[in-house]
Amino acid sequence: MTTAPYPRGSTDRPTAPVLAAPQGEGAATPRDFSAQMALLVEADGSHWTEMIFRWSGITAGGLLAWLFSGDWLCLAWVAAYLSLNAVYLATLHAVKRPVARRRYIAALLLNFALSGLYTALPVYLVTFKDPALHFIGIVGFLALALHNLVQHRGLGIVALWDQGLIVIGGSVVARELYMNAGNEAEQIMVVTGTMILMVYFLLSYRSNIAVHNRLSRAERLRAEGQKMEAVGRLTGGVAHDFNNILTVILGNLDLYREIDSPAERDHLIDEVEKAARRAATLTAQLLAFSRRATLLPESIRLAGYLDGLGAMLARVLPANVDLVIRPPAPMLTVHADPNQLSTALLNLVINARDAMPDGGLIEISAEALTLPDPMGDSPARRDGSRLEGTFCAIRVRDQGTGIPPDMLDEVLQPFVTTKPLGQGSGLGLSMVLGFAEQTRGALLLGNRPGGGLEASLILPSTGPAQDGAPIRAGGAQSG
């Protein structure tokens, strides 16, 4: 079901409202451990395929140990491990930004406890005389070593804890082999071989950590270089745009002093006012991109909101472009600033319009989302954090040529545009991105299989604070 195309009017772009800059931020906030928590989530709580395979293997190993030994402790270990793992994952995914020190320490302690609990069963199994149980225990140690080598190499203190567990486990295995050796030569071989393997593993582990750290440092330097390039482009673009605006204002004011005709003077003042409004629009877009705008979020029922917004959006479209809004579910809501949401949607519609100079169809729809999805995927913000919870995706689709795949991320930067020179400021999409992230959401761009671009504005469906409480710089909520 679709609504009828909306009537069109003027093709002039409405001026975005000027956003108030935030006032003082108050006292300094406690240290945020979000980056450290994100590393734990990435290592232990984001790769669902690996986690399911790991849990299945651990469960199978525990069941086999029970079958061969008849010891009910093996089943108790499986139940305890899976339960503690569930608590650990719930802790990782329940923490919201900013992350306090005590929450990060709680997650670390759970990680240590989980690794220690895992190590307990292989240590226990190698003390049995049954070769099958010995084999299961040694395989368990090898799995622990591989997991830590791959998943925990960049986690600092967690990596040190893992190395300690490997040393303990290796020592227990060596002791059992030593005790079961048939003669002194075998005992010497066990001790020598164990020491060589332990030292080699620890050296390899540390080398792996060093390589990982070098790669991470190189990635940070590359990101810093890109950031400086973006800052240079931003300052150059702002200076260029404001210089053009000031030229118009000063030029018309100079003419104003030399002209006596009231009609011509009125015309000059009109031009000055238009230039000032362009400056106001540019300022609003910059504030939105930098997430320094003050937002007043409230619960918005999208069915009525989009229907009321349709007429305004249609006014910026030429006669050869149709706008269709697919009615969302009656109770579908988002928690956002309604004025800035309308400005963001206006920018997306204008971007879609400019992508179809020969005409076409712009389609707007909305749907509810629960993130992460069943496969564990969730959109990421610019700071690396991922969306979790209940959201609404407002999608704007066009029938244009789309955006080259290698530019899908780049066009979200300020003053980057795929339009011809003079036909776009390059601030529209960056403004929408800033608004989305300040509202604790995200903006996704993707080329459609049949041609055209789909822009998905993902916003929270409910808010953590009372409607009307302003969100200030950086997305902080104030009462």
Tab-separated table of C-alpha atoms in Angstrom:
chain	number	residue	atom	x	y	z
A	1	MET	CA	0.000	0.000	0.000
A	2	THR	CA	1.376	3.412	-0.945
A	3	THR	CA	0.235	6.946	-0.597
A	4	ALA	CA	-0.522	9.078	-3.612
A	5	PRO	CA	2.329	11.258	-4.881
A	6	TYR	CA	2.510	14.562	-3.048
A	7	PRO	CA	1.886	17.886	-4.855
A	8	ARG	CA	4.922	19.900	-5.759
A	9	GLY	CA	5.598	23.534	-5.313
A	10	SER	CA	8.667	25.673	-5.296
A	11	THR	CA	11.974	23.936	-5.926
A	12	ASP	CA	13.727	26.245	-3.445
A	13	ARG	CA	15.361	24.397	-0.626
A	14	PRO	CA	13.877	25.357	2.774
A	15	THR	CA	16.319	26.868	5.180
A	16	ALA	CA	17.348	24.589	8.031
A	17	PRO	CA	16.759	25.996	11.499
A	18	VAL	CA	19.726	27.413	13.353
A	19	LEU	CA	20.746	25.170	16.236
A	20	ALA	CA	21.766	26.601	19.566
A	21	ALA	CA	25.338	25.838	20.552
A	22	PRO	CA	25.757	24.144	23.918
A	23	GLN	CA	26.670	26.115	26.969
A	24	GLY	CA	29.108	25.016	29.654
A	25	GLU	CA	29.635	21.308	30.049
A	26	GLY	CA	30.106	21.370	33.814
A	27	ALA	CA	32.510	19.247	35.799
A	28	ALA	CA	34.832	16.737	34.192
A	29	THR	CA	33.335	13.279	33.768
A	30	PRO	CA	34.954	10.096	35.143
A	31	ARG	CA	37.269	8.116	32.904
A	32	ASP	CA	35.439	6.200	30.192
A	33	PHE	CA	36.471	2.561	29.659
A	34	SER	CA	34.401	2.139	26.497
A	35	ALA	CA	37.456	1.461	24.313
A	36	GLN	CA	38.722	-1.299	26.618
A	37	MET	CA	35.249	-2.828	26.863
A	38	ALA	CA	34.925	-2.718	23.075
A	39	LEU	CA	38.090	-4.850	22.801
A	40	LEU	CA	36.541	-7.478	25.088
A	41	VAL	CA	33.319	-7.446	23.085
A	42	GLU	CA	35.232	-7.795	19.821
A	43	ALA	CA	37.320	-10.694	21.162
A	44	ASP	CA	34.683	-12.680	23.044
A	45	GLY	CA	31.221	-11.406	22.200
A	46	SER	CA	30.826	-10.433	18.561
A	47	HIS	CA	31.756	-13.434	16.365
A	48	TRP	CA	28.701	-15.615	16.768
A	49	THR	CA	29.780	-18.345	14.352
A	50	GLU	CA	33.044	-18.828	16.249
A	51	MET	CA	31.259	-18.729	19.606
A	52	ILE	CA	28.659	-21.335	18.628
A	53	PHE	CA	31.384	-23.620	17.258
A	54	ARG	CA	33.458	-23.127	20.440
A	55	TRP	CA	30.520	-23.818	22.764
A	56	SER	CA	29.604	-26.921	20.771
A	57	GLY	CA	33.166	-28.231	20.936
A	58	ILE	CA	33.448	-27.570	24.664
A	59	THR	CA	30.105	-29.246	25.338
A	60	ALA	CA	31.098	-32.254	23.231
A	61	GLY	CA	34.439	-32.500	25.040
A	62	GLY	CA	32.762	-32.409	28.440
A	63	LEU	CA	30.255	-35.086	27.433
A	64	LEU	CA	33.020	-37.333	26.079
A	65	ALA	CA	34.987	-36.887	29.296
A	66	TRP	CA	31.892	-37.926	31.265
A	67	LEU	CA	31.311	-40.973	29.052
A	68	PHE	CA	34.911	-42.203	29.428
A	69	SER	CA	35.305	-41.372	33.118
A	70	GLY	CA	31.774	-41.724	34.472
A	71	ASP	CA	32.553	-38.684	36.627
A	72	TRP	CA	29.583	-36.369	37.082
A	73	LEU	CA	31.967	-33.471	37.691
A	74	CYS	CA	32.434	-33.327	33.917
A	75	LEU	CA	28.727	-32.622	33.386
A	76	ALA	CA	28.747	-30.103	36.226
A	77	TRP	CA	31.730	-28.407	34.567
A	78	VAL	CA	29.857	-28.117	31.235
A	79	ALA	CA	26.819	-26.587	32.964
A	80	ALA	CA	28.970	-24.191	35.006
A	81	TYR	CA	31.023	-23.117	31.986
A	82	LEU	CA	28.007	-22.415	29.765
A	83	SER	CA	26.226	-20.564	32.598
A	84	LEU	CA	29.244	-18.391	33.391
A	85	ASN	CA	29.740	-17.731	29.682
A	86	ALA	CA	26.129	-16.549	29.428
A	87	VAL	CA	26.678	-14.180	32.377
A	88	TYR	CA	29.891	-12.890	30.773
A	89	LEU	CA	28.219	-12.223	27.415
A	90	ALA	CA	25.252	-10.555	29.105
A	91	THR	CA	27.679	-8.302	30.984
A	92	LEU	CA	29.529	-7.362	27.796
A	93	HIS	CA	26.394	-6.503	25.848
A	94	ALA	CA	24.406	-4.894	28.674
A	95	VAL	CA	26.951	-2.177	29.411
A	96	LYS	CA	26.073	1.198	27.899
A	97	ARG	CA	28.445	4.027	27.115
A	98	PRO	CA	30.185	5.574	28.955
A	99	VAL	CA	31.629	2.521	30.722
A	100	ALA	CA	32.548	3.012	34.380
A	101	ARG	CA	35.719	1.498	35.845
A	102	ARG	CA	33.797	-0.916	38.096
A	103	ARG	CA	31.847	-2.337	35.140
A	104	TYR	CA	35.014	-2.886	33.146
A	105	ILE	CA	36.696	-4.571	36.130
A	106	ALA	CA	33.617	-6.780	36.580
A	107	ALA	CA	33.887	-7.874	32.935
A	108	LEU	CA	37.625	-8.553	33.371
A	109	LEU	CA	37.031	-10.676	36.473
A	110	LEU	CA	34.380	-12.682	34.642
A	111	ASN	CA	36.849	-13.204	31.785
A	112	PHE	CA	39.507	-14.437	34.236
A	113	ALA	CA	37.011	-16.721	35.981
A	114	LEU	CA	35.803	-18.150	32.671
A	115	SER	CA	39.340	-18.901	31.467
A	116	GLY	CA	40.240	-20.427	34.826
A	117	LEU	CA	37.113	-22.579	34.845
A	118	TYR	CA	37.856	-23.794	31.331
A	119	THR	CA	41.432	-24.726	32.277
A	120	ALA	CA	40.217	-26.734	35.275
A	121	LEU	CA	38.779	-29.615	33.218
A	122	PRO	CA	41.865	-30.318	31.043
A	123	VAL	CA	44.018	-30.165	34.199
A	124	TYR	CA	41.652	-32.625	35.883
A	125	LEU	CA	41.541	-35.009	32.917
A	126	VAL	CA	45.298	-35.389	32.496
A	127	THR	CA	45.501	-36.746	36.060
A	128	PHE	CA	43.544	-39.855	34.997
A	129	LYS	CA	45.320	-42.997	33.801
A	130	ASP	CA	42.947	-43.450	30.844
A	131	PRO	CA	44.742	-42.479	27.563
A	132	ALA	CA	41.429	-41.256	26.083
A	133	LEU	CA	40.997	-38.783	28.939
A	134	HIS	CA	44.636	-37.747	28.572
A	135	PHE	CA	43.974	-37.049	24.903
A	136	ILE	CA	40.823	-34.994	25.637
A	137	GLY	CA	42.729	-32.952	28.222
A	138	ILE	CA	45.657	-32.240	25.888
A	139	VAL	CA	43.273	-31.274	23.058
A	140	GLY	CA	41.573	-28.917	25.519
A	141	PHE	CA	44.910	-27.233	26.266
A	142	LEU	CA	45.709	-26.904	22.573
A	143	ALA	CA	42.286	-25.341	21.950
A	144	LEU	CA	42.887	-22.895	24.808
A	145	ALA	CA	46.277	-21.940	23.375
A	146	LEU	CA	44.898	-21.393	19.861
A	147	HIS	CA	41.911	-19.391	21.122
A	148	ASN	CA	44.095	-17.124	23.226
A	149	LEU	CA	46.666	-16.740	20.463
A	150	VAL	CA	44.037	-15.552	17.982
A	151	GLN	CA	41.326	-13.865	20.052
A	152	HIS	CA	43.139	-12.354	23.050
A	153	ARG	CA	46.420	-11.157	21.567
A	154	GLY	CA	45.513	-7.478	21.835
A	155	LEU	CA	43.971	-7.515	25.324
A	156	GLY	CA	46.982	-6.714	27.525
A	157	ILE	CA	46.325	-8.052	31.028
A	158	VAL	CA	43.970	-10.711	29.646
A	159	ALA	CA	46.787	-11.998	27.427
A	160	LEU	CA	49.103	-12.184	30.469
A	161	TRP	CA	46.464	-14.147	32.384
A	162	ASP	CA	46.105	-16.513	29.431
A	163	GLN	CA	49.857	-17.100	29.324
A	164	GLY	CA	49.819	-17.949	33.021
A	165	LEU	CA	47.061	-20.504	32.479
A	166	ILE	CA	48.988	-22.076	29.602
A	167	VAL	CA	52.091	-22.358	31.812
A	168	ILE	CA	50.045	-23.967	34.592
A	169	GLY	CA	48.354	-26.377	32.219
A	170	GLY	CA	51.604	-27.282	30.494
A	171	SER	CA	53.266	-27.897	33.850
A	172	VAL	CA	50.497	-30.280	34.923
A	173	VAL	CA	50.733	-32.204	31.643
A	174	ALA	CA	54.524	-32.385	31.964
A	175	ARG	CA	54.253	-33.627	35.552
A	176	GLU	CA	51.890	-36.428	34.573
A	177	LEU	CA	54.105	-37.470	31.677
A	178	TYR	CA	57.142	-37.344	33.966
A	179	MET	CA	55.470	-39.505	36.600
A	180	ASN	CA	54.463	-42.071	33.984
A	181	ALA	CA	57.863	-42.176	32.275
A	182	GLY	CA	59.436	-45.624	32.165
A	183	ASN	CA	63.052	-44.598	32.829
A	184	GLU	CA	65.325	-41.650	33.504
A	185	ALA	CA	65.964	-40.990	29.811
A	186	GLU	CA	62.241	-40.598	29.173
A	187	GLN	CA	61.965	-38.265	32.173
A	188	ILE	CA	64.795	-36.082	30.834
A	189	MET	CA	63.134	-36.038	27.403
A	190	VAL	CA	59.786	-35.007	28.933
A	191	VAL	CA	61.332	-32.175	30.960
A	192	THR	CA	63.469	-30.916	28.067
A	193	GLY	CA	60.685	-31.150	25.504
A	194	THR	CA	58.193	-29.418	27.784
A	195	MET	CA	60.572	-26.546	28.521
A	196	ILE	CA	61.347	-26.060	24.823
A	197	LEU	CA	57.668	-26.098	23.867
A	198	MET	CA	56.711	-23.710	26.679
A	199	VAL	CA	59.435	-21.207	25.850
A	200	TYR	CA	58.695	-21.421	22.130
A	201	PHE	CA	54.972	-20.905	22.701
A	202	LEU	CA	55.506	-17.917	24.991
A	203	LEU	CA	57.951	-16.345	22.533
A	204	SER	CA	55.516	-16.927	19.667
A	205	TYR	CA	52.673	-15.502	21.737
A	206	ARG	CA	54.640	-12.375	22.577
A	207	SER	CA	55.765	-12.009	18.954
A	208	ASN	CA	52.158	-12.309	17.829
A	209	ILE	CA	51.141	-9.631	20.328
A	210	ALA	CA	53.961	-7.359	19.119
A	211	VAL	CA	52.893	-7.772	15.473
A	212	HIS	CA	49.283	-7.081	16.416
A	213	ASN	CA	50.317	-3.946	18.322
A	214	ARG	CA	52.396	-2.702	15.375
A	215	LEU	CA	49.479	-3.227	13.007
A	216	SER	CA	47.130	-1.458	15.423
A	217	ARG	CA	49.568	1.452	15.727
A	218	ALA	CA	49.873	1.692	11.947
A	219	GLU	CA	46.089	1.665	11.641
A	220	ARG	CA	45.816	4.457	14.220
A	221	LEU	CA	48.403	6.526	12.343
A	222	ARG	CA	46.543	5.977	9.080
A	223	ALA	CA	43.275	6.989	10.731
A	224	GLU	CA	44.964	10.065	12.190
A	225	GLY	CA	46.233	11.006	8.735
A	226	GLN	CA	42.748	10.606	7.287
A	227	LYS	CA	41.376	12.699	10.139
A	228	MET	CA	43.848	15.503	9.448
A	229	GLU	CA	42.965	15.332	5.756
A	230	ALA	CA	39.278	15.588	6.649
A	231	VAL	CA	39.970	18.533	8.973
A	232	GLY	CA	41.864	20.291	6.195
A	233	ARG	CA	39.037	19.664	3.759
A	234	LEU	CA	36.506	20.825	6.352
A	235	THR	CA	38.296	24.075	7.189
A	236	GLY	CA	38.961	24.781	3.517
A	237	GLY	CA	35.339	24.151	2.609
A	238	VAL	CA	34.008	26.276	5.469
A	239	ALA	CA	36.377	29.122	4.622
A	240	HIS	CA	35.415	28.952	0.939
A	241	ASP	CA	31.665	28.894	1.602
A	242	PHE	CA	31.741	31.658	4.194
A	243	ASN	CA	34.017	33.761	2.009
A	244	ASN	CA	31.453	33.532	-0.805
A	245	ILE	CA	28.661	34.487	1.586
A	246	LEU	CA	30.634	37.416	3.012
A	247	THR	CA	31.458	38.609	-0.497
A	248	VAL	CA	27.741	38.753	-1.308
A	249	ILE	CA	26.906	40.530	1.954
A	250	LEU	CA	29.716	43.094	1.779
A	251	GLY	CA	29.221	43.723	-1.937
A	252	ASN	CA	25.512	44.438	-1.518
A	253	LEU	CA	26.150	46.656	1.505
A	254	ASP	CA	28.699	48.681	-0.482
A	255	LEU	CA	26.147	49.137	-3.280
A	256	TYR	CA	23.503	50.056	-0.699
A	257	ARG	CA	25.523	53.117	0.334
A	258	GLU	CA	25.847	54.307	-3.284
A	259	ILE	CA	22.255	53.799	-4.466
A	260	ASP	CA	19.422	56.175	-3.632
A	261	SER	CA	16.490	54.262	-5.155
A	262	PRO	CA	14.348	52.719	-2.360
A	263	ALA	CA	13.319	49.808	-4.605
A	264	GLU	CA	16.915	48.952	-5.482
A	265	ARG	CA	17.921	49.297	-1.838
A	266	ASP	CA	15.167	46.869	-0.823
A	267	HIS	CA	16.434	44.413	-3.420
A	268	LEU	CA	19.994	44.671	-2.042
A	269	ILE	CA	18.753	44.069	1.516
A	270	ASP	CA	16.865	41.004	0.284
A	271	GLU	CA	20.091	39.635	-1.192
A	272	VAL	CA	21.929	40.277	2.077
A	273	GLU	CA	19.188	38.455	3.983
A	274	LYS	CA	19.358	35.459	1.624
A	275	ALA	CA	23.132	35.261	2.092
A	276	ALA	CA	22.738	35.440	5.872
A	277	ARG	CA	20.210	32.591	5.743
A	278	ARG	CA	22.670	30.524	3.722
A	279	ALA	CA	25.240	31.150	6.453
A	280	ALA	CA	22.689	30.063	9.068
A	281	THR	CA	22.003	26.865	7.138
A	282	LEU	CA	25.736	26.149	6.834
A	283	THR	CA	26.197	26.718	10.580
A	284	ALA	CA	23.327	24.372	11.405
A	285	GLN	CA	24.794	21.661	9.171
A	286	LEU	CA	28.235	22.016	10.753
A	287	LEU	CA	26.768	21.785	14.258
A	288	ALA	CA	24.817	18.683	13.319
A	289	PHE	CA	27.861	17.011	11.740
A	290	SER	CA	30.067	17.728	14.753
A	291	ARG	CA	27.333	16.527	17.148
A	292	ARG	CA	27.478	19.880	18.964
A	293	ALA	CA	23.841	20.704	18.405
A	294	THR	CA	21.356	20.766	21.273
A	295	LEU	CA	18.555	18.339	20.481
A	296	LEU	CA	15.142	18.055	22.124
A	297	PRO	CA	14.134	14.427	21.563
A	298	GLU	CA	10.610	13.160	21.965
A	299	SER	CA	8.605	10.099	20.980
A	300	ILE	CA	7.407	10.507	17.392
A	301	ARG	CA	4.747	8.256	15.889
A	302	LEU	CA	6.038	7.870	12.362
A	303	ALA	CA	2.759	7.159	10.562
A	304	GLY	CA	1.356	10.639	11.159
A	305	TYR	CA	4.747	12.355	11.153
A	306	LEU	CA	5.790	11.115	7.703
A	307	ASP	CA	2.370	11.811	6.249
A	308	GLY	CA	2.533	15.405	7.481
A	309	LEU	CA	6.104	15.786	6.257
A	310	GLY	CA	5.312	14.531	2.758
A	311	ALA	CA	3.896	17.810	1.466
A	312	MET	CA	6.998	19.762	2.571
A	313	LEU	CA	9.348	17.207	1.026
A	314	ALA	CA	7.421	17.238	-2.250
A	315	ARG	CA	7.921	21.004	-2.577
A	316	VAL	CA	11.631	20.544	-3.257
A	317	LEU	CA	10.990	18.080	-6.114
A	318	PRO	CA	10.663	18.936	-9.806
A	319	ALA	CA	7.748	17.727	-11.898
A	320	ASN	CA	9.614	14.652	-13.188
A	321	VAL	CA	10.332	13.223	-9.711
A	322	ASP	CA	7.593	11.431	-7.754
A	323	LEU	CA	7.585	10.931	-3.986
A	324	VAL	CA	5.897	7.891	-2.452
A	325	ILE	CA	5.731	7.289	1.297
A	326	ARG	CA	4.837	3.765	2.352
A	327	PRO	CA	2.769	3.988	5.555
A	328	PRO	CA	4.654	2.406	8.480
A	329	ALA	CA	3.032	0.350	11.230
A	330	PRO	CA	0.569	2.557	13.172
A	331	MET	CA	2.425	2.205	16.497
A	332	LEU	CA	5.969	2.522	15.117
A	333	THR	CA	7.813	5.314	16.951
A	334	VAL	CA	11.256	6.887	17.090
A	335	HIS	CA	12.856	8.926	19.856
A	336	ALA	CA	14.402	11.976	18.193
A	337	ASP	CA	14.256	15.741	17.786
A	338	PRO	CA	11.351	16.242	15.328
A	339	ASN	CA	12.803	19.418	13.783
A	340	GLN	CA	16.196	17.880	13.141
A	341	LEU	CA	14.607	14.658	11.905
A	342	SER	CA	12.683	16.637	9.287
A	343	THR	CA	15.890	18.446	8.273
A	344	ALA	CA	17.735	15.122	7.985
A	345	LEU	CA	14.992	13.577	5.840
A	346	LEU	CA	14.899	16.726	3.725
A	347	ASN	CA	18.631	16.363	3.050
A	348	LEU	CA	18.208	12.701	2.100
A	349	VAL	CA	15.329	13.534	-0.264
A	350	ILE	CA	17.317	16.373	-1.863
A	351	ASN	CA	20.277	14.027	-2.278
A	352	ALA	CA	17.968	11.492	-3.962
A	353	ARG	CA	16.466	14.210	-6.172
A	354	ASP	CA	19.874	15.398	-7.352
A	355	ALA	CA	20.827	11.805	-8.203
A	356	MET	CA	17.965	11.655	-10.767
A	357	PRO	CA	18.315	14.658	-13.122
A	358	ASP	CA	16.134	12.845	-15.670
A	359	GLY	CA	13.427	12.071	-13.126
A	360	GLY	CA	12.341	8.978	-11.268
A	361	LEU	CA	10.797	7.794	-8.021
A	362	ILE	CA	11.799	8.503	-4.427
A	363	GLU	CA	10.396	6.035	-1.920
A	364	ILE	CA	10.338	6.462	1.871
A	365	SER	CA	9.536	3.579	4.216
A	366	ALA	CA	10.086	2.692	7.873
A	367	GLU	CA	10.401	-0.548	9.791
A	368	ALA	CA	11.263	-1.752	13.285
A	369	LEU	CA	14.679	-3.309	13.970
A	370	THR	CA	16.101	-5.300	16.867
A	371	LEU	CA	19.894	-5.166	16.990
A	372	PRO	CA	22.057	-7.171	16.863
A	373	ASP	CA	20.167	-9.257	14.325
A	374	PRO	CA	19.912	-13.081	14.597
A	375	MET	CA	23.313	-13.417	12.894
A	376	GLY	CA	24.921	-11.079	15.414
A	377	ASP	CA	25.377	-8.208	12.962
A	378	SER	CA	24.823	-4.626	14.018
A	379	PRO	CA	25.717	-1.271	12.403
A	380	ALA	CA	28.766	0.491	13.799
A	381	ARG	CA	29.123	4.176	14.630
A	382	ARG	CA	32.191	6.241	13.817
A	383	ASP	CA	33.623	5.568	17.307
A	384	GLY	CA	33.494	1.802	16.713
A	385	SER	CA	30.568	1.083	19.050
A	386	ARG	CA	27.680	-0.981	17.711
A	387	LEU	CA	23.951	-0.454	18.006
A	388	GLU	CA	22.109	-2.617	20.513
A	389	GLY	CA	18.422	-2.539	21.353
A	390	THR	CA	15.201	-1.638	19.588
A	391	PHE	CA	15.462	0.761	16.654
A	392	CYS	CA	13.525	2.053	13.680
A	393	ALA	CA	15.033	2.259	10.190
A	394	ILE	CA	13.712	5.052	7.964
A	395	ARG	CA	14.789	4.230	4.412
A	396	VAL	CA	14.983	6.675	1.497
A	397	ARG	CA	15.430	4.985	-1.905
A	398	ASP	CA	15.999	6.559	-5.297
A	399	GLN	CA	16.407	5.341	-8.883
A	400	GLY	CA	19.629	7.175	-9.648
A	401	THR	CA	23.036	5.787	-10.538
A	402	GLY	CA	24.077	5.145	-6.937
A	403	ILE	CA	27.486	5.901	-5.455
A	404	PRO	CA	30.753	4.156	-6.410
A	405	PRO	CA	31.395	1.459	-3.762
A	406	ASP	CA	34.782	2.914	-2.855
A	407	MET	CA	33.118	6.259	-2.033
A	408	LEU	CA	30.229	5.026	0.145
A	409	ASP	CA	32.159	5.832	3.327
A	410	GLU	CA	33.939	8.887	1.937
A	411	VAL	CA	30.745	10.759	0.972
A	412	LEU	CA	29.793	10.870	4.665
A	413	GLN	CA	32.735	13.197	5.274
A	414	PRO	CA	32.085	16.960	5.137
A	415	PHE	CA	32.567	18.758	1.810
A	416	VAL	CA	32.828	15.472	-0.111
A	417	THR	CA	30.304	15.225	-2.925
A	418	THR	CA	29.787	13.210	-6.102
A	419	LYS	CA	27.884	16.085	-7.705
A	420	PRO	CA	29.382	18.409	-10.343
A	421	LEU	CA	31.262	21.466	-9.134
A	422	GLY	CA	28.920	24.101	-7.761
A	423	GLN	CA	25.917	21.781	-7.445
A	424	GLY	CA	26.447	20.550	-3.895
A	425	SER	CA	28.167	21.708	-0.707
A	426	GLY	CA	29.005	18.178	0.466
A	427	LEU	CA	27.462	18.783	3.893
A	428	GLY	CA	24.046	17.144	3.532
A	429	LEU	CA	24.966	13.520	4.276
A	430	SER	CA	27.545	14.455	6.915
A	431	MET	CA	24.869	16.489	8.712
A	432	VAL	CA	22.485	13.512	8.658
A	433	LEU	CA	25.257	11.264	10.002
A	434	GLY	CA	26.022	13.670	12.847
A	435	PHE	CA	22.341	13.938	13.776
A	436	ALA	CA	21.906	10.143	13.681
A	437	GLU	CA	24.885	9.445	15.928
A	438	GLN	CA	24.037	12.209	18.391
A	439	THR	CA	20.583	10.620	18.630
A	440	ARG	CA	22.334	7.297	19.408
A	441	GLY	CA	21.622	5.862	15.974
A	442	ALA	CA	23.461	5.443	12.678
A	443	LEU	CA	23.298	6.236	8.959
A	444	LEU	CA	23.889	3.479	6.405
A	445	LEU	CA	24.325	3.898	2.653
A	446	GLY	CA	24.066	1.096	0.124
A	447	ASN	CA	23.608	0.690	-3.604
A	448	ARG	CA	20.433	-1.157	-4.586
A	449	PRO	CA	20.746	-4.264	-6.804
A	450	GLY	CA	18.414	-2.756	-9.417
A	451	GLY	CA	20.158	0.630	-9.390
A	452	GLY	CA	19.917	3.638	-7.147
A	453	LEU	CA	20.894	4.376	-3.560
A	454	GLU	CA	19.250	3.360	-0.298
A	455	ALA	CA	19.943	5.583	2.708
A	456	SER	CA	18.877	4.040	6.026
A	457	LEU	CA	18.490	6.425	8.958
A	458	ILE	CA	18.497	4.179	12.044
A	459	LEU	CA	17.160	5.813	15.205
A	460	PRO	CA	16.210	4.458	18.651
A	461	SER	CA	12.538	3.628	18.984
A	462	THR	CA	12.520	4.587	22.671
A	463	GLY	CA	14.578	7.042	24.652
A	464	PRO	CA	16.437	6.611	27.959
A	465	ALA	CA	15.209	9.919	29.341
A	466	GLN	CA	11.994	11.860	29.638
A	467	ASP	CA	10.727	13.425	26.416
A	468	GLY	CA	12.035	16.920	25.978
A	469	ALA	CA	15.276	16.436	27.938
A	470	PRO	CA	17.947	18.018	25.732
A	471	ILE	CA	20.792	15.990	24.256
A	472	ARG	CA	23.815	18.253	24.236
A	473	ALA	CA	27.320	17.991	22.870
A	474	GLY	CA	28.567	14.497	22.237
A	475	GLY	CA	25.159	12.986	22.804
A	476	ALA	CA	25.088	13.618	26.558
A	477	GLN	CA	21.662	13.845	28.095
A	478	SER	CA	20.940	16.654	30.481
A	479	GLY	CA	17.989	17.124	32.721
